[in-house]
């Protein structure tokens, strides 16, 4: 069964450093998403991406964040200058045609900022 | 704004017990409602969905009915198994083309043999 994959599974970085989180969505999906979950809190939407552009972003997704689909398979989230409060589990998801909320999630990348 | 309120956990049950996890929502328009499940070490998986009022979503013995009058989408299972131990998330999608999901906090379920 096709699945969404994410790398790395765990990333430790120092405050102020740039990180890139990588995702490979399901191959025939057209809509891509990033969510994050700070420990003990809700899963929060960051951004959605369709047709090579951002279709929606939350208030969390400020200028420090960017997304890119550099080729036909990868979908990346970049944080330019990490802060302690960026420590969280980051989930990538994708969906096809049909109900947008029916999304397929990757296993997540745990980002720890020290 | 749109939001989901979910029963706080953790929930601990014996095998074959009845499960209810409460979920209520606030939304404008006509949202679609979902339950996602996260097993240890894995990503969220769609468990069931309902796209309009009075729809019942079901999968793997779990059920939830979209109640517009009470703005609820409670998850139920008649007889839980140890393998159902996981975190359960209630979520809504406003039904637009954009697909942004609003999640509840998640409820940890542990089932003992």
CSV table of C-alpha atoms in Angstrom, one decimal, chain A residues 11-19 79-87 111-114:
chain,number,residue,atom,x,y,z
A,11,UNK,CA,16.5,16.0,14.0
A,12,UNK,CA,18.5,17.8,16.7
A,13,UNK,CA,19.6,21.3,15.9
A,14,UNK,CA,20.9,24.4,17.7
A,15,UNK,CA,18.9,27.6,18.0
A,16,UNK,CA,19.4,29.8,15.0
A,17,UNK,CA,20.3,27.0,12.6
A,18,UNK,CA,18.4,26.2,9.4
A,19,UNK,CA,16.6,22.8,9.1
A,79,UNK,CA,12.8,26.6,8.9
A,80,UNK,CA,15.4,29.3,8.4
A,81,UNK,CA,16.4,30.2,11.9
A,82,UNK,CA,15.1,27.8,14.4
A,83,UNK,CA,13.8,28.8,17.8
A,84,UNK,CA,13.4,26.7,21.0
A,85,UNK,CA,9.6,26.9,20.5
A,86,UNK,CA,9.9,25.2,17.1
A,87,UNK,CA,10.6,21.9,18.9
A,111,UNK,CA,12.6,18.3,15.7
A,112,UNK,CA,14.5,19.2,18.9
A,113,UNK,CA,16.0,22.7,19.1
A,114,UNK,CA,18.6,23.2,21.8
